[in-house]
XYZ file of C-alpha atoms in Angstrom:
720
model
C -82.166 34.566 108.208
C -83.872 32.597 110.972
C -83.080 28.910 110.512
C -86.087 26.592 110.544
C -86.303 23.909 113.210
C -85.712 20.920 110.963
C -82.341 22.079 109.609
C -80.311 19.223 108.164
C -77.026 20.032 109.856
C -73.990 18.821 107.897
C -70.896 19.025 110.105
C -67.754 19.933 108.150
C -65.345 17.000 108.708
C -62.220 19.210 108.835
C -63.603 21.235 111.766
C -61.323 21.284 114.774
C -63.105 20.828 118.059
C -61.943 22.213 121.364
C -61.236 19.838 124.197
C -63.651 19.864 127.097
C -61.829 19.484 130.385
C -63.796 18.798 133.559
C -62.004 19.257 136.870
C -63.552 18.000 140.105
C -62.426 19.651 143.307
C -63.160 17.629 146.390
C -62.999 18.604 150.034
C -62.853 22.309 149.324
C -65.392 25.088 149.465
C -65.479 28.418 147.624
C -67.544 31.429 148.469
C -69.767 32.943 145.743
C -67.771 36.157 145.789
C -64.651 34.205 144.837
C -66.245 32.960 141.589
C -65.090 34.994 138.592
C -67.403 35.391 135.599
C -66.648 33.094 132.663
C -64.620 34.529 129.820
C -64.617 33.437 126.205
C -61.822 33.406 123.643
C -61.430 36.479 121.466
C -60.145 34.566 118.462
C -60.540 36.794 115.409
C -59.913 34.229 112.665
C -62.738 32.275 111.053
C -60.930 30.907 107.990
C -57.365 31.655 106.919
C -56.220 28.619 104.899
C -58.026 26.499 107.482
C -60.746 26.825 110.081
C -60.013 28.212 113.502
C -60.426 25.914 116.490
C -63.936 25.097 117.668
C -65.674 25.884 114.382
C -68.345 23.754 112.696
C -70.405 24.165 109.516
C -74.172 23.538 109.319
C -76.038 23.859 106.022
C -79.522 25.331 105.807
C -82.052 22.535 105.557
C -83.548 23.551 102.204
C -80.171 24.366 100.629
C -77.965 22.023 98.650
C -76.087 20.570 101.600
C -73.134 19.392 99.469
C -72.535 22.854 98.022
C -69.723 23.712 100.468
C -66.140 22.443 100.256
C -62.578 23.523 100.986
C -60.678 24.291 97.776
C -56.944 23.469 98.143
C -56.081 24.925 94.725
C -57.541 28.417 94.992
C -56.863 31.099 97.584
C -56.610 34.849 97.930
C -52.827 34.674 98.232
C -52.779 32.675 94.992
C -50.201 30.102 96.145
C -50.867 26.450 95.287
C -51.275 24.442 98.455
C -53.184 27.075 100.418
C -56.974 26.887 100.707
C -60.214 28.839 100.431
C -63.885 28.272 101.247
C -65.873 27.313 98.160
C -69.631 27.329 97.566
C -71.038 25.821 94.386
C -74.419 27.459 93.837
C -76.771 24.962 92.131
C -78.719 25.515 88.937
C -82.348 26.479 89.298
C -84.487 23.383 89.801
C -81.682 21.251 91.242
C -83.499 18.456 93.119
C -80.848 18.498 95.877
C -81.555 22.111 96.823
C -82.459 25.510 95.398
C -79.493 27.490 96.760
C -76.173 27.208 98.613
C -75.703 28.366 102.173
C -75.191 27.692 105.821
C -73.733 28.832 109.120
C -70.237 28.589 110.604
C -70.484 28.604 114.366
C -68.502 28.072 117.536
C -70.808 26.470 120.080
C -68.665 27.703 122.953
C -68.965 31.297 121.814
C -66.363 34.015 121.268
C -65.820 37.456 122.752
C -65.848 39.826 119.761
C -66.118 43.083 121.711
C -62.618 44.119 120.635
C -63.546 44.239 116.934
C -65.882 46.446 114.902
C -66.106 44.564 111.581
C -66.187 41.179 109.907
C -63.926 41.245 106.851
C -63.167 38.762 104.072
C -61.994 38.444 100.500
C -64.299 36.960 97.867
C -64.568 36.260 94.170
C -66.858 34.177 91.899
C -66.784 32.313 88.608
C -69.047 35.030 87.223
C -70.383 38.347 88.466
C -73.453 38.087 90.641
C -75.075 38.898 93.950
C -74.603 37.052 97.201
C -78.060 37.373 98.694
C -77.075 37.138 102.331
C -73.728 37.290 104.096
C -72.672 38.265 107.597
C -72.696 36.866 111.126
C -74.872 36.244 114.171
C -76.883 33.249 112.921
C -76.396 30.289 115.252
C -79.534 28.124 114.716
C -80.580 29.054 118.261
C -81.700 32.611 118.993
C -79.996 34.401 116.085
C -79.981 37.200 118.648
C -77.408 39.388 116.936
C -77.950 38.400 113.310
C -76.295 41.004 111.046
C -76.374 40.515 107.298
C -76.096 42.310 103.974
C -76.142 41.467 100.291
C -73.003 42.119 98.230
C -72.093 42.385 94.572
C -69.320 39.938 93.669
C -67.013 39.798 90.639
C -64.510 37.384 89.115
C -61.534 39.007 90.883
C -60.634 38.988 94.563
C -62.025 41.965 96.519
C -62.167 42.799 100.194
C -65.574 43.199 101.843
C -66.474 44.743 105.211
C -69.550 43.925 107.313
C -69.690 46.478 110.177
C -70.666 45.273 113.652
C -73.569 47.515 114.785
C -72.430 47.538 118.443
C -69.397 45.376 119.350
C -70.062 45.678 123.102
C -72.991 43.267 122.702
C -70.932 40.362 121.328
C -69.515 38.938 124.562
C -70.324 35.320 123.601
C -71.206 35.126 119.931
C -71.664 31.645 118.455
C -72.644 32.569 114.902
C -69.361 33.627 113.324
C -70.264 33.567 109.638
C -73.356 33.002 107.469
C -73.828 32.914 103.715
C -76.688 32.162 101.296
C -76.603 32.539 97.507
C -79.150 31.637 94.824
C -78.704 30.971 91.077
C -78.199 33.962 88.768
C -80.648 33.949 85.833
C -81.340 30.305 86.634
C -77.685 29.307 86.359
C -75.392 28.127 89.102
C -71.873 29.396 89.728
C -69.014 29.119 92.248
C -67.998 31.481 95.061
C -64.637 31.520 96.884
C -63.999 33.210 100.241
C -60.711 33.608 102.071
C -59.102 35.447 105.009
C -62.420 35.557 106.865
C -61.808 37.270 110.199
C -62.838 40.009 112.619
C -60.902 43.284 112.702
C -60.697 46.549 114.621
C -60.830 49.150 111.867
C -60.222 52.814 112.597
C -61.811 53.916 109.355
C -65.501 53.153 109.959
C -67.474 56.359 110.465
C -70.861 58.086 110.595
C -73.143 55.414 112.116
C -76.785 55.884 111.094
C -79.096 53.323 112.700
C -82.725 53.025 111.632
C -85.927 51.305 112.667
C -88.932 50.768 110.390
C -86.629 51.526 107.438
C -86.221 55.050 108.776
C -89.914 55.898 108.352
C -92.188 57.566 110.910
C -95.112 55.146 111.039
C -98.501 55.764 112.678
C -100.460 52.662 113.708
C -104.091 52.736 114.855
C -104.465 49.700 117.064
C -106.092 48.225 120.176
C -105.274 46.975 123.642
C -103.889 43.444 123.437
C -102.175 43.758 120.050
C -98.418 43.186 119.891
C -96.444 44.600 116.967
C -92.859 43.668 116.085
C -90.522 46.486 115.087
C -89.062 45.650 111.678
C -86.773 47.336 109.185
C -83.850 47.468 111.656
C -80.486 48.464 110.187
C -77.146 50.161 110.737
C -75.305 52.148 108.079
C -71.583 52.931 108.298
C -69.185 54.772 106.036
C -66.380 52.437 104.825
C -62.721 53.282 104.186
C -63.399 53.640 100.442
C -66.013 56.335 101.143
C -68.990 54.122 100.280
C -71.805 53.372 102.725
C -72.542 49.830 103.874
C -75.974 49.086 105.331
C -76.510 45.891 107.298
C -79.814 44.437 108.399
C -79.742 43.560 112.047
C -81.849 42.610 115.044
C -83.577 44.368 117.913
C -81.031 43.027 120.413
C -78.535 45.665 119.288
C -81.033 48.464 120.030
C -82.483 50.057 123.109
C -86.091 51.206 122.737
C -88.256 53.655 124.637
C -91.918 54.654 124.779
C -93.229 58.138 125.523
C -96.119 56.633 127.495
C -95.635 53.191 128.991
C -99.247 53.136 130.193
C -100.279 53.001 126.522
C -97.513 50.914 124.905
C -94.323 49.283 126.091
C -91.519 47.697 124.093
C -89.248 44.817 125.110
C -85.649 44.071 124.185
C -86.709 42.051 121.159
C -88.601 44.971 119.642
C -92.079 43.675 120.481
C -94.457 46.597 121.112
C -97.364 45.650 123.396
C -100.427 47.894 123.575
C -101.723 47.955 127.160
C -103.839 51.107 127.410
C -105.819 53.705 125.493
C -104.061 56.793 124.147
C -100.994 57.681 122.115
C -97.363 56.649 122.578
C -94.303 57.100 120.364
C -91.712 54.309 120.147
C -88.132 55.276 119.276
C -84.775 53.503 119.325
C -81.055 53.998 119.924
C -78.084 51.926 118.814
C -74.721 52.364 120.558
C -75.911 55.734 121.833
C -77.027 57.006 118.410
C -80.676 57.960 117.822
C -82.242 55.721 115.196
C -84.108 57.235 112.281
C -87.771 56.200 112.185
C -90.440 55.829 114.837
C -93.705 54.060 115.573
C -96.575 56.148 116.915
C -99.164 53.927 118.554
C -102.700 55.332 118.522
C -104.544 52.920 120.815
C -108.313 53.000 120.415
C -108.765 51.128 123.686
C -110.370 47.747 124.262
C -110.985 45.792 121.107
C -114.515 44.742 120.230
C -114.495 41.388 118.483
C -116.727 40.637 115.546
C -119.949 38.798 116.491
C -119.635 35.040 116.865
C -121.082 33.333 113.771
C -124.301 31.416 114.362
C -124.484 29.312 111.192
C -124.497 25.520 111.385
C -120.987 24.349 110.366
C -122.670 21.761 108.126
C -123.994 24.654 106.015
C -120.741 26.643 105.880
C -117.642 26.760 103.659
C -115.220 28.919 105.605
C -112.379 30.952 104.094
C -111.294 32.741 107.284
C -112.833 32.234 110.719
C -111.747 30.861 114.091
C -115.192 29.301 114.512
C -115.126 26.979 111.507
C -112.603 24.750 109.731
C -111.139 26.854 106.924
C -110.415 25.597 103.415
C -106.779 25.796 102.212
C -105.927 29.408 101.329
C -103.121 30.369 98.914
C -102.756 33.841 100.401
C -104.684 36.632 102.086
C -102.674 39.331 100.335
C -101.614 38.424 96.831
C -99.405 41.380 96.011
C -99.975 42.428 92.406
C -97.134 44.655 91.251
C -96.797 47.445 90.338
C -100.231 48.845 91.118
C -101.141 47.386 94.515
C -100.281 49.375 97.648
C -102.088 47.213 100.208
C -100.078 45.877 103.129
C -101.028 43.399 105.835
C -103.091 40.234 105.867
C -103.994 37.565 108.401
C -101.303 38.773 110.763
C -102.823 40.033 114.020
C -104.138 38.078 116.981
C -106.160 39.671 119.806
C -107.074 37.488 122.783
C -106.597 34.414 120.615
C -108.799 35.772 117.827
C -107.135 35.839 114.394
C -108.011 38.930 112.375
C -107.102 40.193 108.920
C -105.858 43.791 108.895
C -105.200 45.670 105.669
C -103.461 49.052 105.546
C -102.787 51.385 102.599
C -105.692 49.625 100.917
C -106.365 50.150 97.246
C -107.096 46.547 96.285
C -106.183 43.148 97.680
C -107.076 39.519 97.013
C -107.626 36.450 99.149
C -107.095 33.404 96.931
C -108.168 29.801 97.580
C -107.472 27.982 94.324
C -105.886 24.682 95.439
C -108.535 23.438 95.318
C -111.177 25.940 94.232
C -114.397 26.174 96.269
C -117.653 24.681 95.034
C -120.291 26.984 96.529
C -123.078 25.956 94.166
C -125.121 24.739 97.166
C -124.486 27.964 99.110
C -126.737 31.026 98.984
C -124.717 33.777 100.706
C -121.263 35.205 101.346
C -120.730 36.561 104.867
C -117.948 38.996 105.787
C -117.464 41.025 108.972
C -115.700 44.289 108.160
C -114.625 47.273 110.237
C -113.398 50.517 108.699
C -110.823 52.328 110.847
C -110.795 55.580 108.843
C -113.357 58.379 108.910
C -115.847 57.700 106.132
C -116.530 60.650 103.826
C -119.292 61.086 101.260
C -118.499 58.950 98.238
C -116.195 56.546 100.077
C -116.753 52.884 99.304
C -115.551 49.317 99.662
C -116.197 47.109 96.649
C -116.246 43.329 97.070
C -115.414 41.218 94.041
C -115.967 37.464 93.796
C -114.099 35.512 91.094
C -114.779 32.009 89.747
C -111.894 30.366 87.847
C -114.266 28.339 85.690
C -114.237 24.655 84.810
C -110.470 24.567 84.240
C -109.914 25.784 87.825
C -107.074 28.054 86.674
C -106.635 31.815 86.776
C -106.562 33.564 83.431
C -108.448 30.984 81.423
C -111.189 31.918 78.994
C -113.864 30.718 81.412
C -113.124 33.008 84.420
C -116.114 35.057 85.628
C -116.496 37.674 88.322
C -119.031 39.976 89.921
C -118.921 42.837 92.384
C -121.041 44.696 94.935
C -120.213 48.138 96.336
C -120.869 49.272 99.920
C -120.617 52.736 101.437
C -122.071 54.433 104.523
C -124.415 52.950 105.591
C -123.864 50.091 106.217
C -120.132 50.791 106.597
C -119.338 52.667 109.781
C -116.098 53.926 111.284
C -114.795 51.874 114.210
C -117.659 49.350 114.276
C -118.047 45.832 112.941
C -120.579 45.564 110.149
C -121.784 42.118 109.099
C -122.336 41.829 105.361
C -124.589 38.968 104.258
C -124.650 39.035 100.472
C -126.706 36.846 98.167
C -124.368 35.133 95.729
C -127.005 35.765 93.078
C -126.468 39.525 93.585
C -122.902 39.382 92.222
C -123.745 40.495 88.676
C -121.541 38.841 86.079
C -120.604 35.866 88.238
C -121.428 33.077 85.819
C -120.739 30.190 88.191
C -120.059 29.470 91.846
C -118.645 25.981 91.315
C -114.981 27.039 91.148
C -114.761 30.119 93.332
C -111.162 31.115 94.001
C -110.831 34.801 94.903
C -112.408 37.445 97.129
C -111.128 40.959 96.460
C -111.490 44.158 98.460
C -111.277 47.382 96.448
C -111.272 50.801 98.118
C -111.369 54.448 97.169
C -108.479 56.707 98.149
C -109.866 57.604 101.608
C -110.649 54.239 103.201
C -107.177 52.784 103.706
C -107.330 50.610 106.850
C -109.889 47.863 107.431
C -110.281 44.814 109.655
C -111.837 41.631 108.257
C -113.100 38.543 110.070
C -115.463 35.604 109.576
C -115.313 35.300 105.787
C -117.400 32.329 104.693
C -120.058 31.029 102.315
C -123.237 29.559 103.760
C -126.532 27.993 102.765
C -129.482 29.973 104.055
C -132.176 28.392 101.928
C -133.842 26.693 104.889
C -133.480 29.352 107.573
C -133.520 33.067 108.178
C -130.473 35.076 109.161
C -130.094 37.282 112.235
C -131.693 40.748 112.182
C -129.509 43.724 111.310
C -130.777 46.785 113.215
C -129.614 50.240 112.118
C -126.585 51.669 113.895
C -126.596 54.939 111.943
C -129.611 57.224 111.454
C -131.331 57.823 108.156
C -129.617 60.483 106.009
C -130.566 64.059 106.909
C -133.111 65.597 104.498
C -131.888 68.460 102.313
C -135.152 70.214 101.406
C -135.457 73.732 102.925
C -137.891 73.904 105.839
C -139.966 76.512 104.007
C -140.810 73.868 101.385
C -141.734 71.083 103.833
C -144.730 69.882 105.850
C -143.301 67.309 108.246
C -145.167 64.452 109.926
C -142.034 62.980 111.595
C -138.421 64.145 111.343
C -135.748 65.554 113.642
C -134.793 67.910 110.821
C -138.080 69.846 110.799
C -140.923 70.996 113.056
C -143.612 68.301 112.892
C -147.345 69.002 112.610
C -149.409 67.896 115.677
C -150.751 64.341 115.727
C -152.858 62.077 117.909
C -150.319 59.241 118.021
C -148.017 57.004 116.034
C -149.762 53.762 117.050
C -153.504 54.166 116.591
C -155.962 51.344 115.839
C -153.516 48.579 114.791
C -152.060 45.588 116.691
C -148.426 46.113 115.735
C -146.297 47.398 118.623
C -144.524 50.741 118.466
C -141.640 52.478 120.152
C -139.567 55.570 119.463
C -135.849 54.698 119.488
C -132.633 56.696 119.424
C -130.046 55.879 116.736
C -126.837 57.818 117.361
C -128.877 60.655 118.869
C -131.537 60.694 116.137
C -135.162 59.715 116.827
C -136.746 57.009 114.703
C -140.025 55.036 114.739
C -139.772 51.276 115.233
C -142.746 49.002 114.481
C -142.882 45.278 115.331
C -145.352 43.026 113.563
C -146.479 39.546 114.609
C -147.778 37.396 111.801
C -151.224 35.995 112.516
C -152.366 38.759 114.881
C -155.601 40.467 113.907
C -155.107 44.025 112.716
C -151.415 43.496 111.996
C -150.815 47.123 111.022
C -150.370 50.523 112.621
C -151.631 54.065 111.935
C -150.094 57.503 112.380
C -153.222 59.564 113.116
C -153.099 63.311 112.563
C -156.743 63.810 113.529
C -159.404 65.944 111.897
C -158.057 69.153 113.422
C -154.570 68.442 112.085
C -155.409 67.414 108.548
C -152.763 68.529 106.091
C -153.828 70.619 103.116
C -151.009 69.614 100.801
C -152.904 71.073 97.849
C -153.012 74.643 99.149
C -149.380 74.417 100.289
C -148.284 73.373 96.809
C -146.746 70.079 97.946
C -145.559 67.901 95.055
C -143.960 64.846 96.737
C -144.342 62.443 99.657
C -141.086 61.204 101.180
C -140.073 58.659 103.866
C -137.117 56.430 104.889
C -137.356 52.709 105.775
C -134.957 50.156 107.285
C -135.776 46.425 107.235
C -133.632 44.599 109.847
C -134.988 41.140 108.970
C -133.985 39.044 106.007
C -135.845 39.909 102.832
C -137.130 37.050 100.674
C -138.978 36.850 97.409
C -142.391 36.995 99.130
C -141.501 39.920 101.408
C -143.710 43.007 101.123
C -144.435 46.242 102.959
C -147.344 48.640 102.464
C -147.418 52.352 103.201
C -150.929 53.831 102.769
C -151.647 57.556 102.563
C -155.292 58.434 103.444
C -157.108 61.652 102.482
C -160.438 62.120 104.346
C -162.584 64.937 102.933
C -166.271 65.364 103.848
C -167.293 63.141 100.946
C -165.363 60.163 102.303
C -161.807 58.803 102.421
C -159.596 58.035 99.479
C -156.264 56.286 99.783
C -153.158 55.284 97.844
C -151.052 52.192 98.510
C -147.275 52.325 98.196
C -146.103 48.747 97.725
C -142.496 47.950 98.702
C -141.054 44.547 97.717
C -137.755 42.953 96.590
C -138.650 44.021 93.044
C -139.765 47.596 93.808
C -137.804 50.798 93.257
C -135.894 51.285 95.434
C -135.532 47.580 96.017
C -136.553 46.204 99.414
C -133.321 44.957 101.024
C -132.214 43.996 104.503
C -129.976 46.177 106.649
C -129.883 49.484 104.763
C -131.732 52.798 104.848
C -134.015 53.064 101.813
C -135.321 56.450 100.667
C -138.732 56.648 98.980
C -139.724 59.810 97.127
C -143.227 59.515 95.584
C -144.706 62.278 93.371
C -148.335 63.140 94.156
C -149.186 62.472 90.525
C -148.212 58.829 91.092
C -150.273 58.659 94.300
C -153.302 60.139 92.533
C -152.961 57.574 89.764
C -152.896 54.913 92.487
C -156.205 55.886 94.082
C -155.630 59.070 96.123
C -158.650 61.243 95.310
C -157.152 64.478 96.641
C -154.469 65.976 98.841
C -156.371 68.650 100.751
C -157.410 66.570 103.790
C -154.551 64.171 104.486
C -155.145 62.631 107.901
C -153.575 59.174 108.172
C -150.419 57.220 107.295
C -150.962 53.454 107.548
C -147.977 51.070 107.989
C -148.264 47.349 107.292
C -145.389 44.806 106.960
C -147.674 41.933 105.802
C -145.531 39.466 107.796
C -143.790 39.117 111.145
C -140.744 41.264 111.731
C -139.675 44.836 112.279
C -139.402 48.046 110.311
C -137.808 51.400 111.207
C -139.378 54.552 109.756
C -137.996 58.089 109.680
C -138.276 61.433 107.859
C -141.956 61.257 106.868
C -142.883 64.537 105.175
C -144.360 66.315 102.163
C -142.374 68.831 100.162
C -142.660 70.995 97.098
C -140.146 71.262 94.305
C -138.017 74.374 94.008
C -135.783 76.302 96.353
C -132.704 75.143 98.126
C -131.571 75.002 101.699
C -129.875 78.200 102.878
C -127.219 78.475 105.537
C -126.457 81.690 107.375
C -122.851 82.826 107.040
C -120.605 82.325 110.071
C -117.587 84.301 108.830
C -117.590 88.089 108.544
C -116.998 89.623 105.099
C -113.490 90.956 104.382
C -112.633 94.336 105.887
C -112.415 97.057 103.200
C -108.938 98.452 102.527
C -109.759 101.774 100.832
C -108.593 104.951 102.584
C -111.505 106.527 104.526
C -110.717 109.874 102.913
C -111.631 108.372 99.553
C -114.893 106.701 100.691
C -118.567 107.691 101.091
C -120.077 104.803 103.078
C -123.715 103.717 102.944
C -123.329 100.700 105.287
C -120.038 99.498 106.774
C -118.486 99.039 110.214
C -115.177 100.130 108.717
C -116.266 103.711 107.899
C -118.670 106.420 109.079
C -121.986 105.876 107.242
C -124.043 108.714 105.737
C -127.047 109.622 107.891
C -130.793 108.922 107.437
C -130.473 105.917 105.111
C -133.703 103.874 104.673
C -132.753 100.283 103.955
C -136.368 99.127 103.335
C -138.635 101.836 101.917
C -142.317 100.886 101.748
C -142.888 100.238 98.058
C -145.427 97.438 98.586
C -142.834 94.658 98.628
C -142.861 91.731 101.104
C -139.099 91.787 101.694
C -138.022 91.855 105.343
C -134.737 93.599 106.172
C -132.872 93.011 109.431
C -129.397 93.782 110.742
C -127.495 90.663 111.810
C -124.257 90.323 113.790
C -121.898 87.877 112.035
C -118.622 87.277 113.853
C -118.790 90.815 115.324
C -119.622 92.483 111.987
C -122.993 94.205 111.345
C -124.586 92.773 108.190
C -127.863 93.443 106.359
C -130.084 90.388 105.822
C -132.850 90.457 103.194
C -135.635 87.825 103.391
C -137.418 87.912 100.030
């Protein structure tokens, strides 16, 4: 237990202090090599009827400081007139302190290298558990703190606290520490006697551990420092039972398999300094410790974008760029179902970041007071997924309002949720989510907001979170969100498609993607995939653009049996209630053009939203009902945003229903196992085939038969 800085130190009046003697030597000179290193007393006794010389008692600051006394009527030996240490544990709710405990220390220090255990006798007024007992706490460094919890009964029993490595205790100040809380809300008394250090020849089978003996893998970044926890030593006692003590890194020696990636200091702090993988292990007194930490460094850390909202329009829950409201916790652990670990516990280059691991669900709560976001329009969260995102993976955000009573669990609590997957979520990249509060279905009020929850599927387990705040965007527009992942790959087989623009198919010829209109055009690459980007300036004449196939390249979608028109859109700019986008399909037969408008707005299907790929799949029957006179001479696709801003367009094609995409096999079929003597083979590399076989006789069919090599195996392929 690390003592806090404002400990109220109560010095035991019976403590016996050593005498400090200062000797001045004048007129004489000593060489450095004549100076012998200081030695410290090896006094073993802490308390045997009285305190050993030099000892003082200091109570923990939040304990009941009057809980300790010397009892002259009770002792292990049982003789009236001898003494024991007594702790009177307070009842729950005692205004003078919630528990009993403190430290017995010798400020000069003692040499305990000749002993391997702290031993003592103890009993209590009723059976219970002493939460913490041991040595090494000195209200300074607590460098060699070693503690355990023990079961205590109403009769005297001897207890042994093994020293993990006695060679380290050359000047130990913290000779004894104890802390005990009420049992079932009730206080009780504890007596201790014959407290001393011993050299026992019956301690055996040391089994040190780090990280509770687990092999932990941590994906991290340059600049992050992680403290090794779960440090312990287990020894077999004379009675055959094991005793495990919790201890500190100072007893251990640590090593890294690659110090250019991660290094570890004597206090168990692991610093990531390079990209790559390094395994951290430990030893204690020459014994290998169970458990390890494998650092997987992803290199330099990319910080989330700096928020650009006016602080006057922001209520911040977690951000280094704003003043945050009081937060109850960033990880309210809800037993027994929650597995999520972590919270607001990492700092990179001065930037505080929330990191959750083993995520299933987790809550950030800010209920004292609740947040009145009734004047806010959006919730912003920067999130980075560290796991590979598979199809179906998701992160669900839930927002909870505690209602007018401002308390959890009342009848007026309301909540709503929104689910995100890929896109916009992307592995290893920050994604800024700007969510309209009105889009949280079921959220009846935003006047007493108190919780933000993250809920994950089984695959996404590690995420980073930063810049979590509410903001008012009613008078301004947010930053654009360009796509960082391409539109989803189409799944229609190429034989069923006529493509105008897509990397997945062979496109028909055209005369340009920017004919006639004033909007600017460029072809951009998004993670290796080509996409069309159009920029519109409100007020310019001819604020549209045309993909012109030309008369020679007109598409006869009628003869080809096409049934649907498909395209993908991404709107990087904020979408408001008046936002609209038009896609016009133009058929130009000899009798004159006909056209159909496809109107995209915040109320269309799919809904026009910012920062997400939207897939539109329009049946020709719907286009014909909307003005398209035919589909035999399709020549133009017109694009019009009806306002200033940008739009990305991809996968523009016609297709017909029916059929499915086929993939050629890449693995050879299994080799037959029948004996060749029992086989007559028509076609097989495993046997001798009969001669003069015709695999495609001319019966008027259109089937094409070829012989393909698949992984070294000859295979017949039929195209029907």
